PDB file of C-alpha atoms in Angstrom:
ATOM      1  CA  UNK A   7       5.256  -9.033  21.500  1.00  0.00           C
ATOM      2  CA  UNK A   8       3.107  -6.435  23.042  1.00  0.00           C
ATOM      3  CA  UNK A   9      -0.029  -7.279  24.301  1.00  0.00           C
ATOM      4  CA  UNK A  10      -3.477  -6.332  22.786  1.00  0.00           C
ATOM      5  CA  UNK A  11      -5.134  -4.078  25.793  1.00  0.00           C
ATOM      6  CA  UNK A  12      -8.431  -5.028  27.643  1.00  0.00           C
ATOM      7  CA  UNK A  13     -11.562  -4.122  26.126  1.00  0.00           C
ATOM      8  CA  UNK A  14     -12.439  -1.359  28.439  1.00  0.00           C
ATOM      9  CA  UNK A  15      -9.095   0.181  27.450  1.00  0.00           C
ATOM     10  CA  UNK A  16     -10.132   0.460  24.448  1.00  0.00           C
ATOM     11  CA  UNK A  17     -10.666   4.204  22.499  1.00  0.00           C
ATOM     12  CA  UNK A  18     -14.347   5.696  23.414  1.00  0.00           C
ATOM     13  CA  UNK A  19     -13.820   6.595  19.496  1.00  0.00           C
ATOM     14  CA  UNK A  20     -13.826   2.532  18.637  1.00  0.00           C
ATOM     15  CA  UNK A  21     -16.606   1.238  20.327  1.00  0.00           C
ATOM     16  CA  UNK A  22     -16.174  -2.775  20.946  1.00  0.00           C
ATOM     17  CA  UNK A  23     -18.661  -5.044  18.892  1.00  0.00           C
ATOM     18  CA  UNK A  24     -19.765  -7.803  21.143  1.00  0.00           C
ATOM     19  CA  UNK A  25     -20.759  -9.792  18.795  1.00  0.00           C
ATOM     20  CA  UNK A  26     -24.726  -8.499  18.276  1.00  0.00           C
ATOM     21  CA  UNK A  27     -24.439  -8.050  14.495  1.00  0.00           C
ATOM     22  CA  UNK A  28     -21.547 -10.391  13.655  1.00  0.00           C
ATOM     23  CA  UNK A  29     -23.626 -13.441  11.292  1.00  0.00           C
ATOM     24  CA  UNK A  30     -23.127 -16.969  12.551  1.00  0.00           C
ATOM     25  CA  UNK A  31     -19.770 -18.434  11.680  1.00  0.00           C
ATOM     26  CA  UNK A  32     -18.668 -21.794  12.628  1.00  0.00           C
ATOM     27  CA  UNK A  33     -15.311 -21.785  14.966  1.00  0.00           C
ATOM     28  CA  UNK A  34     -11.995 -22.687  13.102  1.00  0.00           C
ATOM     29  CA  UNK A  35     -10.561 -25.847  13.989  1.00  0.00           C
ATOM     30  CA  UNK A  36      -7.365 -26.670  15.555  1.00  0.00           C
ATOM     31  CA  UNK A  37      -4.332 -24.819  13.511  1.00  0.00           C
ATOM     32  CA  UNK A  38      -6.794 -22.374  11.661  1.00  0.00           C
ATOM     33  CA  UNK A  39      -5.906 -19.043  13.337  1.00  0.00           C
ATOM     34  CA  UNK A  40      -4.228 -17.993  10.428  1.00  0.00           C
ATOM     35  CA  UNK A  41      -7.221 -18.353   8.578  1.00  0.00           C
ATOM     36  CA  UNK A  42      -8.865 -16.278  10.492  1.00  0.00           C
ATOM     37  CA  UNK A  43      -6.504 -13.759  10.350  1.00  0.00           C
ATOM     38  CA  UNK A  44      -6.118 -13.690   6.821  1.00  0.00           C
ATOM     39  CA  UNK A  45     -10.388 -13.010   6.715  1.00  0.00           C
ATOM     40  CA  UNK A  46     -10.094 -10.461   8.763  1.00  0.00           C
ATOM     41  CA  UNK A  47      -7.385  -8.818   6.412  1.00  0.00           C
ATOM     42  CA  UNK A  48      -9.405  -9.611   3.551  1.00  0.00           C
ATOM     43  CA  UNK A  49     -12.324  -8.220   5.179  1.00  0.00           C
ATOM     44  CA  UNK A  50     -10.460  -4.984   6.223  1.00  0.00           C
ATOM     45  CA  UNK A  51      -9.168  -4.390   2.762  1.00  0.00           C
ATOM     46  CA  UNK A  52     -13.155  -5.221   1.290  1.00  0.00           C
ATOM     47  CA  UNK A  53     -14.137  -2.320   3.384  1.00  0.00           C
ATOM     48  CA  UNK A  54     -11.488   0.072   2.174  1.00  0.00           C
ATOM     49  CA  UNK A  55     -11.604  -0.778  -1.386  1.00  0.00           C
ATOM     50  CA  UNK A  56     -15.622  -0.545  -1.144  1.00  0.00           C
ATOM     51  CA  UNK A  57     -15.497   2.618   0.599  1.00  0.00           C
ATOM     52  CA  UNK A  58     -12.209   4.487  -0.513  1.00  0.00           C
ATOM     53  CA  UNK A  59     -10.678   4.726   3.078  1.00  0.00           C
ATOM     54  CA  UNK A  60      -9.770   3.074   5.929  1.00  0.00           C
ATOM     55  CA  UNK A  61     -11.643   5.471   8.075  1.00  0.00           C
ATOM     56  CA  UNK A  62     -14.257   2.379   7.363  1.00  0.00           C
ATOM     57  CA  UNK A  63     -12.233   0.173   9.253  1.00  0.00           C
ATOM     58  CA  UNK A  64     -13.252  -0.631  12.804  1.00  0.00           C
ATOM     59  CA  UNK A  65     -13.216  -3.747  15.031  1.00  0.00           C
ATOM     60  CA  UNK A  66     -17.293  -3.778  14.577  1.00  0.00           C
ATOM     61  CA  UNK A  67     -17.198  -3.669  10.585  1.00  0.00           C
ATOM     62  CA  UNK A  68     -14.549  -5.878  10.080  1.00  0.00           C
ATOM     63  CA  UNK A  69     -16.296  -8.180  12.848  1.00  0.00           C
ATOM     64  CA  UNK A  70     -19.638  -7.467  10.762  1.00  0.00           C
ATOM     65  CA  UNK A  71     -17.752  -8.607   7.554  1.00  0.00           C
ATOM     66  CA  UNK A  72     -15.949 -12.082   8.443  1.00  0.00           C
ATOM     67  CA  UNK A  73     -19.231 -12.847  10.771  1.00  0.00           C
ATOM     68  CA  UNK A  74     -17.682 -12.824  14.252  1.00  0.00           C
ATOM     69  CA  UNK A  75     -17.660 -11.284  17.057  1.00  0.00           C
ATOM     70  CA  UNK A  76     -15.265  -8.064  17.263  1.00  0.00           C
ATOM     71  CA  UNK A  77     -13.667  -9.438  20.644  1.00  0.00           C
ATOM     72  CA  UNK A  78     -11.961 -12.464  18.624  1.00  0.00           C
ATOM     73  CA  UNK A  79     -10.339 -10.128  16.906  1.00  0.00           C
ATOM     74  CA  UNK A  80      -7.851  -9.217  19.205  1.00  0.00           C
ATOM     75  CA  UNK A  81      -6.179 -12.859  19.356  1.00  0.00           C
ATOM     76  CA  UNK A  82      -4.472 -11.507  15.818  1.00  0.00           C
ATOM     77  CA  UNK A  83      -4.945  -7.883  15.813  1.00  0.00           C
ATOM     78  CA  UNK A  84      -4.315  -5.430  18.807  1.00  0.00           C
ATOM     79  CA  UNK A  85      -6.520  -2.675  17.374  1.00  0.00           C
ATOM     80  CA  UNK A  86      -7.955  -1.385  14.205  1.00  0.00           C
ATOM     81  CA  UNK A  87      -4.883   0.566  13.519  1.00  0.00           C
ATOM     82  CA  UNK A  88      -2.706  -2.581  13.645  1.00  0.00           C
ATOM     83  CA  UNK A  89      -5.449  -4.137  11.233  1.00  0.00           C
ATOM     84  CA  UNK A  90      -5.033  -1.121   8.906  1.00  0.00           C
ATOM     85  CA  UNK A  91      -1.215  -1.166   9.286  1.00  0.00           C
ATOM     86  CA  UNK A  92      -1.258  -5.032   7.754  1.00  0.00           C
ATOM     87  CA  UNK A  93      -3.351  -3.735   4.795  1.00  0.00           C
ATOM     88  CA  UNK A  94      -0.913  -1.270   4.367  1.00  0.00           C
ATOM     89  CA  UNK A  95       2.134  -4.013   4.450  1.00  0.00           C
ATOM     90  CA  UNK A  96       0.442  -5.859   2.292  1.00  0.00           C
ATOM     91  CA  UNK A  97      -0.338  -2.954  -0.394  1.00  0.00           C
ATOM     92  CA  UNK A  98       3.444  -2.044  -0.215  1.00  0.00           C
ATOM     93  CA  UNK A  99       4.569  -5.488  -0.721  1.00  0.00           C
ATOM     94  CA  UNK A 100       2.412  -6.509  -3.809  1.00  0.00           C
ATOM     95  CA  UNK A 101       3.699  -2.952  -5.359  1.00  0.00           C
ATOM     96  CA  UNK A 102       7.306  -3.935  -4.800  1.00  0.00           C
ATOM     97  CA  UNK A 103       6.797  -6.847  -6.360  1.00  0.00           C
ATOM     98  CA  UNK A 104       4.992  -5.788  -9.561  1.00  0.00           C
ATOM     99  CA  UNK A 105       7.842  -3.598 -10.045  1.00  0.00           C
ATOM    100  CA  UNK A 106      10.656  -6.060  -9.567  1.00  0.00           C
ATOM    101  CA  UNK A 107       8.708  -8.465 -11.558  1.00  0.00           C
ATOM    102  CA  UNK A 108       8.552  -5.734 -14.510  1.00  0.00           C
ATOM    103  CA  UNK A 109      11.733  -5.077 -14.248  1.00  0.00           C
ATOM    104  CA  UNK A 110      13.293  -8.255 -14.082  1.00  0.00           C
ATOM    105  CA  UNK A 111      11.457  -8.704 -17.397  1.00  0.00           C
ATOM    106  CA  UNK A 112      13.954  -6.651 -19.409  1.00  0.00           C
ATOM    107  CA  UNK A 113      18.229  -6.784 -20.010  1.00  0.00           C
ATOM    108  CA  UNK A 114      17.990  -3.320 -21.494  1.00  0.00           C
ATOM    109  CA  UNK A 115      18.347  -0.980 -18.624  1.00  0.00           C
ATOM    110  CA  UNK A 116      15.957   2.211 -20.163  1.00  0.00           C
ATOM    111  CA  UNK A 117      13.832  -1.164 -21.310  1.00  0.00           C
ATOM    112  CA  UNK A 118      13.529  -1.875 -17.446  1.00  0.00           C
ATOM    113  CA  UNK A 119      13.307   1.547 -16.237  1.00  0.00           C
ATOM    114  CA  UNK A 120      10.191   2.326 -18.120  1.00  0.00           C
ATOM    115  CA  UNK A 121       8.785  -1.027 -17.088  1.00  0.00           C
ATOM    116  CA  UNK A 122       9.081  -0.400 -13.752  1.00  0.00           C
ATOM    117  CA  UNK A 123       7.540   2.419 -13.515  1.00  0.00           C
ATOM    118  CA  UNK A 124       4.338   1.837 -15.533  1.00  0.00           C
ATOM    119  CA  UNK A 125       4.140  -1.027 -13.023  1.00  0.00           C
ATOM    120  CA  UNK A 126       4.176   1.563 -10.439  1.00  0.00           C
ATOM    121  CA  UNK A 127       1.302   3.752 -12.139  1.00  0.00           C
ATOM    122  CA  UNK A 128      -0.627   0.644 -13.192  1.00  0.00           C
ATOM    123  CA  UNK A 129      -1.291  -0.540  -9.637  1.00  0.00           C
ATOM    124  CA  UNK A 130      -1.859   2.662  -8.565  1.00  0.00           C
ATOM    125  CA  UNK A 131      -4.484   3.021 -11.127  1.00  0.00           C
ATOM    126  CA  UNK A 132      -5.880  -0.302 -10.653  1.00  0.00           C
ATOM    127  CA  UNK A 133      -6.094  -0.005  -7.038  1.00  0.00           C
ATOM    128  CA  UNK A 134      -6.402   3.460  -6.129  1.00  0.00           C
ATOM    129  CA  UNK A 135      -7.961   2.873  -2.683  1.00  0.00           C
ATOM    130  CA  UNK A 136      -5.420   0.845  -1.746  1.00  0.00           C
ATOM    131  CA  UNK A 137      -2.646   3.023  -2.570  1.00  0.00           C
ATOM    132  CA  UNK A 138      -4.239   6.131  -1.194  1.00  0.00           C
ATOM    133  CA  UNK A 139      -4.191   4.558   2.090  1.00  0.00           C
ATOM    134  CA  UNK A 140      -0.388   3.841   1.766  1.00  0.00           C
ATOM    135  CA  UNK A 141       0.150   7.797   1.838  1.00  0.00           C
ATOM    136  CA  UNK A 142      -3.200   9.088   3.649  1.00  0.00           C
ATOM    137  CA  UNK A 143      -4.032   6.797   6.646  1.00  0.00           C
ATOM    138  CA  UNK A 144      -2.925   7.851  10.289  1.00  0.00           C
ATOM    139  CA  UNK A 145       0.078   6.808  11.293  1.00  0.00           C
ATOM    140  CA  UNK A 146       1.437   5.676  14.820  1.00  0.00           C
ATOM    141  CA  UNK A 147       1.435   8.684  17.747  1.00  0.00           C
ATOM    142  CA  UNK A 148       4.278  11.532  16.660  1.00  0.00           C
ATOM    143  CA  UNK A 149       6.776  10.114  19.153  1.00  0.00           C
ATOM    144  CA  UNK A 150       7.263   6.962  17.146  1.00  0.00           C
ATOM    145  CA  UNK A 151      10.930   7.053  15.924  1.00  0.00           C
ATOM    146  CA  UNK A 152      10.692   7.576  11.969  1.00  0.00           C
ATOM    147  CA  UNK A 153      12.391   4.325  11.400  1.00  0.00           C
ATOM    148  CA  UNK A 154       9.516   2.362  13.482  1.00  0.00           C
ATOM    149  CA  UNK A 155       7.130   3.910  11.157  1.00  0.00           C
ATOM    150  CA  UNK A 156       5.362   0.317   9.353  1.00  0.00           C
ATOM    151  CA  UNK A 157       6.212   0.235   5.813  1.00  0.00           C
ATOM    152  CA  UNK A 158       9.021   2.744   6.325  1.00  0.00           C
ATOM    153  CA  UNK A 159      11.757   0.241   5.493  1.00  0.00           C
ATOM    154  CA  UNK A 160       9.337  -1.598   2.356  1.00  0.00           C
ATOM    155  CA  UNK A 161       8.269   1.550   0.461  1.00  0.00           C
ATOM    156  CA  UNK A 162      12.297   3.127   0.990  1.00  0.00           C
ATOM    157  CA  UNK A 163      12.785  -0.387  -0.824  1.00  0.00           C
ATOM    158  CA  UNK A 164      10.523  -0.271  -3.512  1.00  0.00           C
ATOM    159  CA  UNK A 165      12.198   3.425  -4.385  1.00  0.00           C
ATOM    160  CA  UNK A 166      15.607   2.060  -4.397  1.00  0.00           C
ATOM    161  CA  UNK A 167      14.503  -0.013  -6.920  1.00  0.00           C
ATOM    162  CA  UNK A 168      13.743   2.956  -9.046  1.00  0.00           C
ATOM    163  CA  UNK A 169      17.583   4.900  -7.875  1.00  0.00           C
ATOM    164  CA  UNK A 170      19.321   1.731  -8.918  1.00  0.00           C
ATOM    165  CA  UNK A 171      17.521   1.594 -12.375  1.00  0.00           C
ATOM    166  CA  UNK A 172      18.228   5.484 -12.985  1.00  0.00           C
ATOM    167  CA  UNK A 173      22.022   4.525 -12.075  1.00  0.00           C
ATOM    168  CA  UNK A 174      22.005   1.579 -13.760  1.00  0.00           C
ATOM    169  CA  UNK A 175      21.000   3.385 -17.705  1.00  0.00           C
ATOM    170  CA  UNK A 176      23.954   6.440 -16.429  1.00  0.00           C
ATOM    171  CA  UNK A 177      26.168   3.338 -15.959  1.00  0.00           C
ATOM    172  CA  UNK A 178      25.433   2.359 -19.668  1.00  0.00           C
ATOM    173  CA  UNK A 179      25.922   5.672 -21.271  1.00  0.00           C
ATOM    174  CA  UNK A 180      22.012   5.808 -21.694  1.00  0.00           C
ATOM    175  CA  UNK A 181      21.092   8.721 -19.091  1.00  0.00           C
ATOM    176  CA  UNK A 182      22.959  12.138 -18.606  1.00  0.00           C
ATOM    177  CA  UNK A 183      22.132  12.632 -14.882  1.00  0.00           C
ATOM    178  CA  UNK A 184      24.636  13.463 -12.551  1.00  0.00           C
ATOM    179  CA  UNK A 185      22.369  12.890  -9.134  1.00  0.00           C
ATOM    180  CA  UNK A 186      20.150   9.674  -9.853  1.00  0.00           C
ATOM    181  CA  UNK A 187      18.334  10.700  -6.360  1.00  0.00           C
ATOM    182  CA  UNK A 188      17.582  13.842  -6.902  1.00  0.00           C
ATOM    183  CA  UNK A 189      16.429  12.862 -10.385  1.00  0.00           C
ATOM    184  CA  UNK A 190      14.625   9.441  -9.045  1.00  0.00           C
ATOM    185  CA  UNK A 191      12.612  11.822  -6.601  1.00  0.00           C
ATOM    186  CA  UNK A 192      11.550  13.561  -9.549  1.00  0.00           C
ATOM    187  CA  UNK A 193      10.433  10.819 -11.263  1.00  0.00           C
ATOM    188  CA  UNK A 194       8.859   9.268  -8.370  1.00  0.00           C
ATOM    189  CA  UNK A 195       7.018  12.550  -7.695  1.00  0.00           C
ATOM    190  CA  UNK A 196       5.743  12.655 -11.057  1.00  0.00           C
ATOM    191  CA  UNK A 197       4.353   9.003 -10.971  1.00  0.00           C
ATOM    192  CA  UNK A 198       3.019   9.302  -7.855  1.00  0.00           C
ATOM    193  CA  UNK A 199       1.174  12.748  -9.392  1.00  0.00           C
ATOM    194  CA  UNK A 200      -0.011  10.836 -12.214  1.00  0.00           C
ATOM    195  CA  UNK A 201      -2.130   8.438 -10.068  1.00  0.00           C
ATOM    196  CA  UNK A 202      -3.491  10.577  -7.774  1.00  0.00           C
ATOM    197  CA  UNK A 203      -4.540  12.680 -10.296  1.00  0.00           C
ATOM    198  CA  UNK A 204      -6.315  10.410 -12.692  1.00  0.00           C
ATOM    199  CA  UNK A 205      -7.797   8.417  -9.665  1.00  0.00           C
ATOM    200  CA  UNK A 206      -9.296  11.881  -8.088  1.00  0.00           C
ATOM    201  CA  UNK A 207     -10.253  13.601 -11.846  1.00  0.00           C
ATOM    202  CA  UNK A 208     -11.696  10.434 -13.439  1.00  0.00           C
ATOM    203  CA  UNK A 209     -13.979  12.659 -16.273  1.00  0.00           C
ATOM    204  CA  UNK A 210     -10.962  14.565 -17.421  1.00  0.00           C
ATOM    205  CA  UNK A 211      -9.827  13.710 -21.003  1.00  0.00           C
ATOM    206  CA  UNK A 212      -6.629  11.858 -20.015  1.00  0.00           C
ATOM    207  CA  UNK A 213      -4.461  10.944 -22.443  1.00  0.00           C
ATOM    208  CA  UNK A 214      -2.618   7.304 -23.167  1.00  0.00           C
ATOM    209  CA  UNK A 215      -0.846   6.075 -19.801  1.00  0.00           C
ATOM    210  CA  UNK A 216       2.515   6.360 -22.591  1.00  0.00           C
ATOM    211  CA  UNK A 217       2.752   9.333 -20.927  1.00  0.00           C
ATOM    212  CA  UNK A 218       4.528   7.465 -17.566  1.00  0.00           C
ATOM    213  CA  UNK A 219       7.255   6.894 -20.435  1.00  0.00           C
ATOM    214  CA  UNK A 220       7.321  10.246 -21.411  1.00  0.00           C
ATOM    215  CA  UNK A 221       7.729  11.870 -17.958  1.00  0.00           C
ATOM    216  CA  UNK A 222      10.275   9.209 -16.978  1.00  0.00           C
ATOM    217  CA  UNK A 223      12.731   9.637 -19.716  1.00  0.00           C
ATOM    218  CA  UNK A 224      12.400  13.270 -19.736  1.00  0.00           C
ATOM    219  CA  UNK A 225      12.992  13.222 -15.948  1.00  0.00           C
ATOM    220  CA  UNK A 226      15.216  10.604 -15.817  1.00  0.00           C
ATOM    221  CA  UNK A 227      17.291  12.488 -18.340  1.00  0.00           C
ATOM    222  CA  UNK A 228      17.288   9.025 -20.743  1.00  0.00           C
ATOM    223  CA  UNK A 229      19.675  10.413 -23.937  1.00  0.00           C
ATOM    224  CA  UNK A 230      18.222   7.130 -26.102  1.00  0.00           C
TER     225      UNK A 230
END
């Protein structure tokens, strides 16, 4: 487990809270430092929903939020990135499991397709600062090996979900593509267009989200 760093370690860039504007909050009792932890995530993800990125994390706002002092942070947390990188976790989990809970909804495999993937827009469009900071916060230094990179491993998972239900409608005679990746990374892209884009043009005249079902079978190549 590596070791959170002393506070005068610590970046110029996040200045330490000691505790000046944190309210009163009584001390958890024995066996409650998961609580804790789980208010600081909760706090974290307050700011960047309230605020739209996770540039408005720090150990003093967080701190601020729960009502402690930043320095108990650091029993849980190592820094603010490692704070941001649980949001992020988090974020990628719950979208994972809309979509496998969509999917698993249907027998039909175009049925389950298209269900997956308006899962995929409609969190994005519920919570669009939470998915913008699965593509747009700062990731670990450039040296970190790819496959170290958090969420790496959850988010490749969530898109095999949507490669195995491309394959699985060519497997019933209901889609005429001949590369399901290629053609799930064009599906994918256009998803992942259609949330970014209603979340940053909110005024335009948009029309029904039915469109998801439109790009996907066009895309996806579904024959019926």
């Amino acid at each position: 487990m590596t070791k959170a760093r002393a506070v005068s370690d610590r970046p110029a860039e996040h200045p330490v809270d000691q505790g000046e504007d944190a309210s009163p909050r009584s001390r958890n009792r024995r066996g409650q430092g998961l609580l804790l932890r789980e208010e600081i995530l909760r706090a974290a993800t307050a700011l960047i929903v309230r605020t739209g990125s996770d540039q408005a994390v720090t150990l003093r706002s967080v701190a601020r939020e729960v009502g402690i002092a930043a320095p108990s942070i650091y029993a849980h947390f190592a820094d603010r990135d490692a704070i941001v990188e649980a949001v992020v976790l988090e974020a990628i989990a719950q979208l994972h499991q809309g979509i496998a809970d969509a999917v698993a909804e249907h027998e039909d495999p175009v049925e389950s397709l298209l269900a997956g993937c308006a899962a995929y827009v409609d969190f994005g469009v519920r919570e669009p600062a939470r998915y913008r900071v699965l593509f747009g916060w700062a990731h670990p230094k450039a040296d970190s090996p790819a496959a170290e990179l958090p969420g790496r491993r959850q988010g490749l998972d969530a898109f095999q979900t949507l490669v195995e239900g491309l394959r699985a409608c060519v497997s019933a005679g209901r889609s005429s593509s001949t590369d399901p990746f290629a053609d799930a990374v064009a599906v994918w892209t256009a998803l992942h267009g259609q949330v970014t884009l209603r979340a940053d043009l909110p005024d335009f005249p948009w029309p029904p989200t039915d469109t998801v079902e439109r790009m996907t079978r066009s895309l996806g190549r579904i024959d019926s």
